[in-house]
Amino acid sequence: MSLVFGAVADDLTGGLELAAMVVAAGAPCAFATAPPEHLDEPAIVIGRRTRVADPALATTDIRRIGQWLRDRGARQIFFKYCATFDSTPAGNIGNCADVLRELTGSKLTAFCPSFPEAGRRVFQGHLFADDRLISESPKRHDPLTPMTDPDLVRVLQAQTPTKVGLIPHQVVRAGFDAMAEHCDRLVAAGIGFALADAAVPDDLAALAALTVDWPLMTGNSSIAAYYPALWRERALVDPGMPAPRLAPVAGPGVVLAGSCAERTRRQLEIFGGERPVLMLDLAEGDADRLVASALDWALPRLAEGPVAIATSAGPEAVAAAQARLGQRRAASLAEEVLSRLAEAFRQIGVRRFLICGGETSGAVLDRLGITSLRVGAYRAPGISQALAEGPVPLAFCLKSGKLGPEDMLLPMLASMERGEQA
């Protein structure tokens, strides 16, 4: 089967969500953290950890994955990043898109981060979080990728030498022909990248129809949900099939949270109303001591039900840890501690893992040596399940720190135990 859709995601939570959306739309989709030896599905998402990596390392990594997808005849390459356009002037969105543009020979590549279902919308090139500009939202306090400028044309242009333009909302609403003519004008003006406005699902559907045959597309996962129906119209994939039902996984469950997003902190607060939560203080700076104390705390409590261990903290606590340890060391310490805890928990029989945060998710899967997951159907922002198959299956939910209902943690762990996908 030819590869219709080859995606590379800049973190694992977004990659899993993208794969789950494709599955829910009726197209088989593989999910891996590295190029697999065998691939039977018409679509694949490869989740990487380039979002906050050194820009040179990120572009090298994305080029390698992009070349692998090209070598397997991918009809379209899709670069997935966060709906909040998580990046800095150094990258890693524009620089990574540049190498994919070079590989594919794309004349014009669109950028569509909008996720209306999660309240992320782009209008006249400006990103909104619910009813306010992203620069006025809690995202401005992100410890690694604070968003202080809502103008995504300007944000992207700082990351790339490629000229950046806009597909404005009035053009999107005017229909396919108007968009195609506008894009022709952008190309004639020497513009290679274009931010695409999208405020409602109909805008995403229109942009999907415009870009489904483009060799390179970028965006959040939400626009890709509209591609499988278009693939079927073109006889590129078999007619829609029911989404797989993941097998139930019994055994203890844990929440490991590294995200400092306001939504994750609220989810932990609600979880804590029913089950124990341990908040680790990274300012202590000693990974061995933090891991040991967390295990001593968790082991007697796991017999009674799920527990949560978090390095999540508010802006003031994050600033204190960064002041003592440095920004990168504070982040890497959180990943080290939580991934080592995941490894220890697996050894004592924990089988269900709910991981909050893209970088944390990547660190956990790396530590556990898991390179592929069987993906269940997408249900809602932040709610998708996956299974690491093997002699002892492990169930996962890899959740973006900013997404998911406030009360999702305990129900999600219960869903893994039931194996539900409906």
Short mmCIF file of C-alpha atoms in Angstrom, two decimals:
data_model
loop_
_atom_site.label_atom_id
_atom_site.label_comp_id
_atom_site.label_asym_id
_atom_site.label_seq_id
_atom_site.Cartn_x
_atom_site.Cartn_y
_atom_site.Cartn_z
CA MET A 1 0.00 0.00 0.00
CA SER A 2 1.42 3.41 -0.95
CA LEU A 3 2.01 5.98 1.78
CA VAL A 4 -0.70 8.59 1.39
CA PHE A 5 0.12 10.70 4.43
CA GLY A 6 3.42 10.92 6.27
CA ALA A 7 3.44 13.20 9.30
CA VAL A 8 6.17 14.26 11.67
CA ALA A 9 5.13 15.86 14.96
CA ASP A 10 7.33 18.05 17.13
CA ASP A 11 6.19 16.27 20.29
CA LEU A 12 4.50 13.03 21.22
CA THR A 13 1.20 14.26 22.66
CA GLY A 14 0.39 16.14 19.48
CA GLY A 15 1.56 13.24 17.35
CA LEU A 16 -0.68 10.79 19.16
CA GLU A 17 -3.63 13.17 18.85
CA LEU A 18 -3.02 13.53 15.11
CA ALA A 19 -2.89 9.77 14.60
CA ALA A 20 -6.04 9.34 16.69
CA MET A 21 -7.89 11.88 14.54
CA VAL A 22 -6.96 10.06 11.34
CA VAL A 23 -8.06 6.75 12.88
CA ALA A 24 -11.36 8.26 14.03
CA ALA A 25 -11.97 9.49 10.47
CA GLY A 26 -11.76 5.93 9.19
CA ALA A 27 -8.19 5.65 7.88
CA PRO A 28 -5.64 3.26 9.42
CA CYS A 29 -2.73 5.23 10.86
CA ALA A 30 0.46 4.04 12.53
CA PHE A 31 2.15 5.95 15.32
CA ALA A 32 5.84 5.62 16.09
CA THR A 33 8.60 7.60 17.72
CA ALA A 34 11.14 6.54 15.09
CA PRO A 35 10.89 5.20 11.53
CA PRO A 36 9.61 1.62 11.78
CA GLU A 37 11.07 -1.36 9.95
CA HIS A 38 7.68 -2.33 8.52
CA LEU A 39 4.67 -0.21 7.61
CA ASP A 40 1.34 -1.57 6.36
CA GLU A 41 -0.89 1.46 6.95
CA PRO A 42 -1.51 4.21 4.36
CA ALA A 43 -0.74 6.88 6.97
CA ILE A 44 1.85 7.27 9.69
CA VAL A 45 2.68 9.84 12.33
CA ILE A 46 6.20 9.91 13.72
CA GLY A 47 6.37 11.78 17.01
CA ARG A 48 9.67 13.47 17.77
CA ARG A 49 10.98 15.76 20.52
CA THR A 50 12.06 18.80 18.53
CA ARG A 51 9.79 21.49 19.95
CA VAL A 52 12.31 22.90 22.42
CA ALA A 53 15.45 21.19 21.10
CA ASP A 54 18.52 23.05 19.90
CA PRO A 55 17.46 24.48 16.49
CA ALA A 56 20.33 22.86 14.60
CA LEU A 57 19.54 19.46 16.12
CA ALA A 58 15.83 19.94 15.45
CA THR A 59 16.30 20.71 11.76
CA THR A 60 18.68 17.77 11.35
CA ASP A 61 16.18 15.44 12.99
CA ILE A 62 13.21 16.71 10.95
CA ARG A 63 15.23 16.44 7.74
CA ARG A 64 16.04 12.80 8.54
CA ILE A 65 12.39 11.92 9.19
CA GLY A 66 11.24 13.88 6.14
CA GLN A 67 13.72 12.07 3.92
CA TRP A 68 12.54 8.71 5.28
CA LEU A 69 8.95 9.65 4.41
CA ARG A 70 10.00 10.82 0.94
CA ASP A 71 11.92 7.59 0.35
CA ARG A 72 8.71 5.67 1.06
CA GLY A 73 6.77 7.69 -1.47
CA ALA A 74 4.69 9.80 0.89
CA ARG A 75 2.14 11.62 -1.22
CA GLN A 76 2.01 14.42 1.33
CA ILE A 77 4.27 15.29 4.24
CA PHE A 78 2.58 16.99 7.18
CA PHE A 79 4.48 18.85 9.91
CA LYS A 80 2.49 18.93 13.13
CA TYR A 81 3.02 21.53 15.86
CA CYS A 82 0.95 22.86 18.73
CA ALA A 83 -2.22 24.90 18.32
CA THR A 84 -0.60 27.59 20.45
CA PHE A 85 2.32 27.75 17.96
CA ASP A 86 4.80 26.92 20.72
CA SER A 87 8.14 28.31 19.55
CA THR A 88 10.68 31.09 20.01
CA PRO A 89 12.46 33.39 17.51
CA ALA A 90 15.12 30.66 17.21
CA GLY A 91 12.56 28.00 16.22
CA ASN A 92 11.50 25.32 15.94
CA ILE A 93 8.63 25.78 13.49
CA GLY A 94 9.96 27.94 10.68
CA ASN A 95 13.39 26.32 10.54
CA CYS A 96 11.92 22.80 10.47
CA ALA A 97 9.38 23.77 7.82
CA ASP A 98 12.26 25.14 5.73
CA VAL A 99 13.99 21.76 5.50
CA LEU A 100 10.72 20.01 4.61
CA ARG A 101 10.02 22.64 1.95
CA GLU A 102 13.45 21.95 0.48
CA LEU A 103 12.84 18.18 0.50
CA THR A 104 9.42 18.38 -1.13
CA GLY A 105 10.03 21.27 -3.51
CA SER A 106 6.84 22.91 -2.25
CA LYS A 107 6.16 26.31 -3.86
CA LEU A 108 3.74 27.38 -1.14
CA THR A 109 3.23 25.80 2.26
CA ALA A 110 0.35 26.75 4.53
CA PHE A 111 0.41 26.98 8.32
CA CYS A 112 -2.85 26.17 10.07
CA PRO A 113 -2.51 25.93 13.86
CA SER A 114 -6.21 26.60 14.53
CA PHE A 115 -8.09 24.17 16.76
CA PRO A 116 -11.59 25.69 17.18
CA GLU A 117 -12.77 22.77 19.31
CA ALA A 118 -10.13 23.71 21.88
CA GLY A 119 -10.70 27.46 21.56
CA ARG A 120 -7.60 28.14 19.43
CA ARG A 121 -8.45 30.34 16.43
CA VAL A 122 -6.48 32.43 13.96
CA PHE A 123 -8.06 35.59 12.58
CA GLN A 124 -6.19 38.06 10.37
CA GLY A 125 -3.04 36.21 11.29
CA HIS A 126 -3.54 36.69 15.05
CA LEU A 127 -3.86 33.73 17.40
CA PHE A 128 -6.64 33.69 19.98
CA ALA A 129 -7.06 31.44 23.01
CA ASP A 130 -10.79 31.39 23.63
CA ASP A 131 -11.87 35.06 23.89
CA ARG A 132 -8.44 36.69 24.18
CA LEU A 133 -5.23 37.04 22.25
CA ILE A 134 -2.70 34.33 23.02
CA SER A 135 -0.40 37.02 24.44
CA GLU A 136 -3.03 37.82 27.07
CA SER A 137 -3.64 34.18 28.03
CA PRO A 138 -1.77 32.00 30.56
CA LYS A 139 0.38 30.88 27.63
CA ARG A 140 2.40 34.07 28.07
CA HIS A 141 3.87 32.45 31.21
CA ASP A 142 5.03 29.23 29.53
CA PRO A 143 8.46 28.43 31.03
CA LEU A 144 10.00 27.37 27.69
CA THR A 145 7.93 28.86 24.87
CA PRO A 146 6.07 31.92 26.17
CA MET A 147 3.76 33.42 23.56
CA THR A 148 3.97 37.19 23.95
CA ASP A 149 3.22 38.15 20.33
CA PRO A 150 -0.16 37.11 18.86
CA ASP A 151 0.80 38.03 15.25
CA LEU A 152 1.78 34.63 13.84
CA VAL A 153 2.99 36.07 10.54
CA ARG A 154 5.52 38.07 12.53
CA VAL A 155 6.32 35.14 14.86
CA LEU A 156 6.95 32.79 11.95
CA GLN A 157 8.93 35.31 9.94
CA ALA A 158 11.42 35.62 12.82
CA GLN A 159 12.17 31.89 12.46
CA THR A 160 12.75 31.61 8.72
CA PRO A 161 14.33 33.39 5.73
CA THR A 162 11.36 32.26 3.64
CA LYS A 163 8.94 35.12 3.01
CA VAL A 164 5.70 34.73 5.00
CA GLY A 165 2.24 35.84 3.92
CA LEU A 166 -1.37 35.34 4.95
CA ILE A 167 -4.49 33.59 3.67
CA PRO A 168 -6.98 35.89 5.40
CA HIS A 169 -10.37 34.88 6.69
CA GLN A 170 -12.34 36.69 4.00
CA VAL A 171 -10.48 34.70 1.34
CA VAL A 172 -11.02 31.39 3.16
CA ARG A 173 -14.74 32.16 3.39
CA ALA A 174 -14.88 33.08 -0.31
CA GLY A 175 -14.28 29.46 -1.31
CA PHE A 176 -11.86 27.19 -3.14
CA ASP A 177 -11.35 29.26 -6.28
CA ALA A 178 -10.73 32.46 -4.33
CA MET A 179 -8.20 30.70 -2.12
CA ALA A 180 -6.43 29.12 -5.10
CA GLU A 181 -6.18 32.48 -6.88
CA HIS A 182 -4.91 34.15 -3.71
CA CYS A 183 -2.25 31.47 -3.29
CA ASP A 184 -1.14 31.96 -6.90
CA ARG A 185 -0.66 35.64 -6.14
CA LEU A 186 1.37 34.83 -3.04
CA VAL A 187 3.69 32.57 -5.05
CA ALA A 188 4.06 35.25 -7.75
CA ALA A 189 5.09 37.70 -5.02
CA GLY A 190 7.85 35.36 -3.85
CA ILE A 191 6.03 34.19 -0.73
CA GLY A 192 6.75 30.57 0.26
CA PHE A 193 4.90 30.28 3.57
CA ALA A 194 1.35 31.45 4.37
CA LEU A 195 -0.50 31.57 7.68
CA ALA A 196 -4.08 30.45 7.14
CA ASP A 197 -6.92 32.00 9.09
CA ALA A 198 -9.45 29.55 10.54
CA ALA A 199 -12.06 30.34 13.17
CA VAL A 200 -14.63 27.54 12.82
CA PRO A 201 -14.60 23.92 11.62
CA ASP A 202 -15.96 24.92 8.19
CA ASP A 203 -12.78 26.96 7.68
CA LEU A 204 -10.66 23.89 8.41
CA ALA A 205 -12.70 21.81 5.97
CA ALA A 206 -12.21 24.44 3.26
CA LEU A 207 -8.47 24.62 3.88
CA ALA A 208 -8.20 20.82 3.87
CA ALA A 209 -9.85 20.72 0.44
CA LEU A 210 -7.40 23.36 -0.77
CA THR A 211 -4.28 21.63 0.53
CA VAL A 212 -5.00 17.88 0.34
CA ASP A 213 -2.96 17.55 -2.87
CA TRP A 214 -0.09 19.80 -1.76
CA PRO A 215 3.24 18.01 -1.22
CA LEU A 216 3.76 19.74 2.13
CA MET A 217 1.30 20.98 4.70
CA THR A 218 1.77 22.11 8.29
CA GLY A 219 -0.51 22.75 11.20
CA ASN A 220 -2.17 21.43 14.27
CA SER A 221 -3.87 18.04 14.16
CA SER A 222 -7.37 19.48 13.68
CA ILE A 223 -7.13 20.18 9.94
CA ALA A 224 -5.86 16.66 9.25
CA ALA A 225 -9.14 15.22 10.54
CA TYR A 226 -10.71 16.39 7.26
CA TYR A 227 -8.22 14.64 4.99
CA PRO A 228 -9.37 10.97 5.15
CA ALA A 229 -12.73 11.73 3.52
CA LEU A 230 -10.87 13.52 0.72
CA TRP A 231 -8.52 10.56 0.35
CA ARG A 232 -11.50 8.26 -0.08
CA GLU A 233 -12.95 10.55 -2.77
CA ARG A 234 -9.64 10.13 -4.62
CA ALA A 235 -9.60 6.34 -4.04
CA LEU A 236 -6.33 6.69 -2.14
CA VAL A 237 -7.53 4.62 0.83
CA ASP A 238 -10.13 1.93 1.31
CA PRO A 239 -13.64 2.95 2.41
CA GLY A 240 -13.94 3.94 6.04
CA MET A 241 -13.50 1.23 8.60
CA PRO A 242 -14.60 1.21 12.24
CA ALA A 243 -11.98 2.50 14.64
CA PRO A 244 -10.16 -0.23 16.58
CA ARG A 245 -11.23 -0.99 20.10
CA LEU A 246 -8.18 -1.18 22.27
CA ALA A 247 -7.96 -4.14 24.60
CA PRO A 248 -8.59 -3.48 28.30
CA VAL A 249 -5.53 -3.19 30.52
CA ALA A 250 -5.84 -4.08 34.18
CA GLY A 251 -3.38 -3.30 36.92
CA PRO A 252 -2.39 -0.15 38.80
CA GLY A 253 -2.53 3.26 37.14
CA VAL A 254 -0.56 6.45 37.64
CA VAL A 255 -0.61 10.05 36.48
CA LEU A 256 2.79 11.62 35.80
CA ALA A 257 2.55 15.35 35.12
CA GLY A 258 5.40 17.54 33.95
CA SER A 259 3.33 20.25 32.30
CA CYS A 260 3.06 23.58 34.09
CA ALA A 261 -0.03 24.59 32.10
CA GLU A 262 -2.92 26.05 34.04
CA ARG A 263 -5.24 23.30 32.71
CA THR A 264 -2.99 20.50 33.99
CA ARG A 265 -2.74 22.11 37.42
CA ARG A 266 -6.52 22.31 37.60
CA GLN A 267 -6.85 18.66 36.51
CA LEU A 268 -4.47 17.63 39.28
CA GLU A 269 -6.46 19.67 41.79
CA ILE A 270 -9.67 17.81 40.87
CA PHE A 271 -7.90 14.43 40.86
CA GLY A 272 -6.59 15.30 44.33
CA GLY A 273 -10.14 15.57 45.62
CA GLU A 274 -10.41 11.78 45.30
CA ARG A 275 -6.90 10.33 45.11
CA PRO A 276 -3.47 11.34 46.45
CA VAL A 277 -1.26 13.80 44.56
CA LEU A 278 2.42 14.38 45.28
CA MET A 279 3.90 17.69 44.11
CA LEU A 280 7.68 17.50 43.73
CA ASP A 281 9.85 20.57 44.32
CA LEU A 282 12.43 20.69 41.53
CA ALA A 283 14.35 23.43 43.32
CA GLU A 284 15.76 20.62 45.48
CA GLY A 285 17.78 19.68 42.41
CA ASP A 286 18.65 16.08 43.39
CA ALA A 287 17.08 13.55 41.01
CA ASP A 288 18.00 10.48 43.07
CA ARG A 289 16.44 11.90 46.21
CA LEU A 290 13.29 13.06 44.39
CA VAL A 291 12.77 9.65 42.76
CA ALA A 292 13.36 7.75 46.00
CA SER A 293 11.03 9.92 48.05
CA ALA A 294 8.30 9.73 45.39
CA LEU A 295 8.47 5.94 45.28
CA ASP A 296 8.36 5.70 49.07
CA TRP A 297 5.25 7.90 49.00
CA ALA A 298 3.51 6.10 46.14
CA LEU A 299 4.02 2.40 46.82
CA PRO A 300 1.75 2.03 49.86
CA ARG A 301 -0.96 4.14 48.19
CA LEU A 302 -1.11 2.31 44.85
CA ALA A 303 -2.82 -0.66 46.44
CA GLU A 304 -5.87 1.52 47.01
CA GLY A 305 -6.04 3.07 43.53
CA PRO A 306 -4.33 5.50 41.14
CA VAL A 307 -1.93 8.18 42.34
CA ALA A 308 -0.50 11.27 40.69
CA ILE A 309 3.04 12.60 40.88
CA ALA A 310 3.75 16.00 39.40
CA THR A 311 6.48 18.54 38.85
CA SER A 312 3.79 20.94 37.65
CA ALA A 313 3.93 24.36 39.28
CA GLY A 314 2.67 27.90 38.89
CA PRO A 315 4.69 30.73 37.34
CA GLU A 316 6.29 31.81 40.63
CA ALA A 317 7.50 28.32 41.57
CA VAL A 318 8.75 27.72 38.03
CA ALA A 319 10.67 30.98 38.14
CA ALA A 320 12.24 29.99 41.46
CA ALA A 321 13.36 26.60 40.12
CA GLN A 322 14.74 28.20 36.96
CA ALA A 323 16.60 30.82 38.99
CA ARG A 324 18.30 28.12 41.02
CA LEU A 325 18.88 25.49 38.33
CA GLY A 326 18.67 27.35 35.02
CA GLN A 327 15.85 27.02 32.50
CA ARG A 328 17.11 23.95 30.68
CA ARG A 329 18.28 22.11 33.79
CA ALA A 330 14.92 22.61 35.50
CA ALA A 331 13.12 21.18 32.47
CA SER A 332 15.50 18.25 32.03
CA LEU A 333 15.33 17.44 35.73
CA ALA A 334 11.55 17.16 35.55
CA GLU A 335 11.82 14.81 32.57
CA GLU A 336 14.51 12.70 34.24
CA VAL A 337 12.61 12.29 37.50
CA LEU A 338 9.25 11.46 35.93
CA SER A 339 10.69 9.08 33.34
CA ARG A 340 12.68 7.23 36.00
CA LEU A 341 9.51 6.95 38.05
CA ALA A 342 7.69 5.48 35.04
CA GLU A 343 10.41 2.87 34.67
CA ALA A 344 10.24 1.97 38.35
CA PHE A 345 6.45 1.81 38.27
CA ARG A 346 6.48 -0.56 35.29
CA GLN A 347 8.84 -2.86 37.17
CA ILE A 348 6.43 -3.11 40.09
CA GLY A 349 3.38 -3.80 37.92
CA VAL A 350 1.86 -0.45 36.94
CA ARG A 351 0.15 -0.94 33.58
CA ARG A 352 -1.78 2.29 32.96
CA PHE A 353 0.01 5.59 32.45
CA LEU A 354 -1.54 9.02 31.95
CA ILE A 355 1.26 11.43 31.06
CA CYS A 356 0.68 15.20 31.05
CA GLY A 357 2.99 17.23 28.83
CA GLY A 358 4.65 16.63 25.48
CA GLU A 359 8.25 16.70 26.70
CA THR A 360 7.38 14.48 29.65
CA SER A 361 5.62 12.01 27.34
CA GLY A 362 8.66 11.78 25.11
CA ALA A 363 10.98 11.25 28.05
CA VAL A 364 8.76 8.49 29.47
CA LEU A 365 8.46 6.53 26.23
CA ASP A 366 12.20 6.88 25.63
CA ARG A 367 12.99 5.56 29.11
CA LEU A 368 10.57 2.66 28.67
CA GLY A 369 12.02 1.80 25.27
CA ILE A 370 8.65 2.12 23.53
CA THR A 371 8.89 3.13 19.87
CA SER A 372 5.39 2.38 18.57
CA LEU A 373 1.83 2.47 19.87
CA ARG A 374 -1.48 1.13 18.60
CA VAL A 375 -3.75 4.17 18.54
CA GLY A 376 -7.42 4.30 19.40
CA ALA A 377 -9.90 6.75 17.95
CA TYR A 378 -9.77 10.41 18.95
CA ARG A 379 -12.60 11.47 21.25
CA ALA A 380 -12.00 15.07 22.28
CA PRO A 381 -9.08 17.49 22.82
CA GLY A 382 -6.64 15.77 25.14
CA ILE A 383 -8.54 12.48 25.12
CA SER A 384 -6.98 9.70 23.07
CA GLN A 385 -5.74 6.29 24.11
CA ALA A 386 -2.96 4.05 22.90
CA LEU A 387 -1.57 0.63 23.64
CA ALA A 388 2.03 -0.55 23.77
CA GLU A 389 1.63 -4.14 22.65
CA GLY A 390 3.78 -6.98 23.87
CA PRO A 391 3.81 -9.83 26.39
CA VAL A 392 2.74 -7.31 29.04
CA PRO A 393 0.64 -4.59 27.35
CA LEU A 394 0.76 -1.06 28.69
CA ALA A 395 -2.01 1.50 28.23
CA PHE A 396 -1.21 5.16 27.67
CA CYS A 397 -2.83 8.53 27.39
CA LEU A 398 -0.30 11.16 26.34
CA LYS A 399 -2.01 14.45 27.11
CA SER A 400 -1.03 17.95 26.07
CA GLY A 401 -0.65 20.07 29.16
CA LYS A 402 -3.09 22.67 27.87
CA LEU A 403 -5.90 20.30 26.84
CA GLY A 404 -8.51 17.96 28.23
CA PRO A 405 -11.57 18.41 30.45
CA GLU A 406 -10.80 19.50 33.97
CA ASP A 407 -12.09 16.23 35.41
CA MET A 408 -10.48 13.87 32.86
CA LEU A 409 -7.70 12.14 34.82
CA LEU A 410 -9.58 9.50 36.82
CA PRO A 411 -12.14 8.76 34.04
CA MET A 412 -9.31 8.31 31.54
CA LEU A 413 -7.51 5.82 33.74
CA ALA A 414 -10.79 3.95 34.18
CA SER A 415 -11.33 3.94 30.42
CA MET A 416 -7.94 2.29 29.90
CA GLU A 417 -9.01 -0.45 32.31
CA ARG A 418 -12.24 -1.00 30.36
CA GLY A 419 -10.60 -0.72 26.94
CA GLU A 420 -13.37 1.56 25.75
CA GLN A 421 -13.17 3.60 22.57
CA ALA A 422 -16.76 4.66 22.16
#
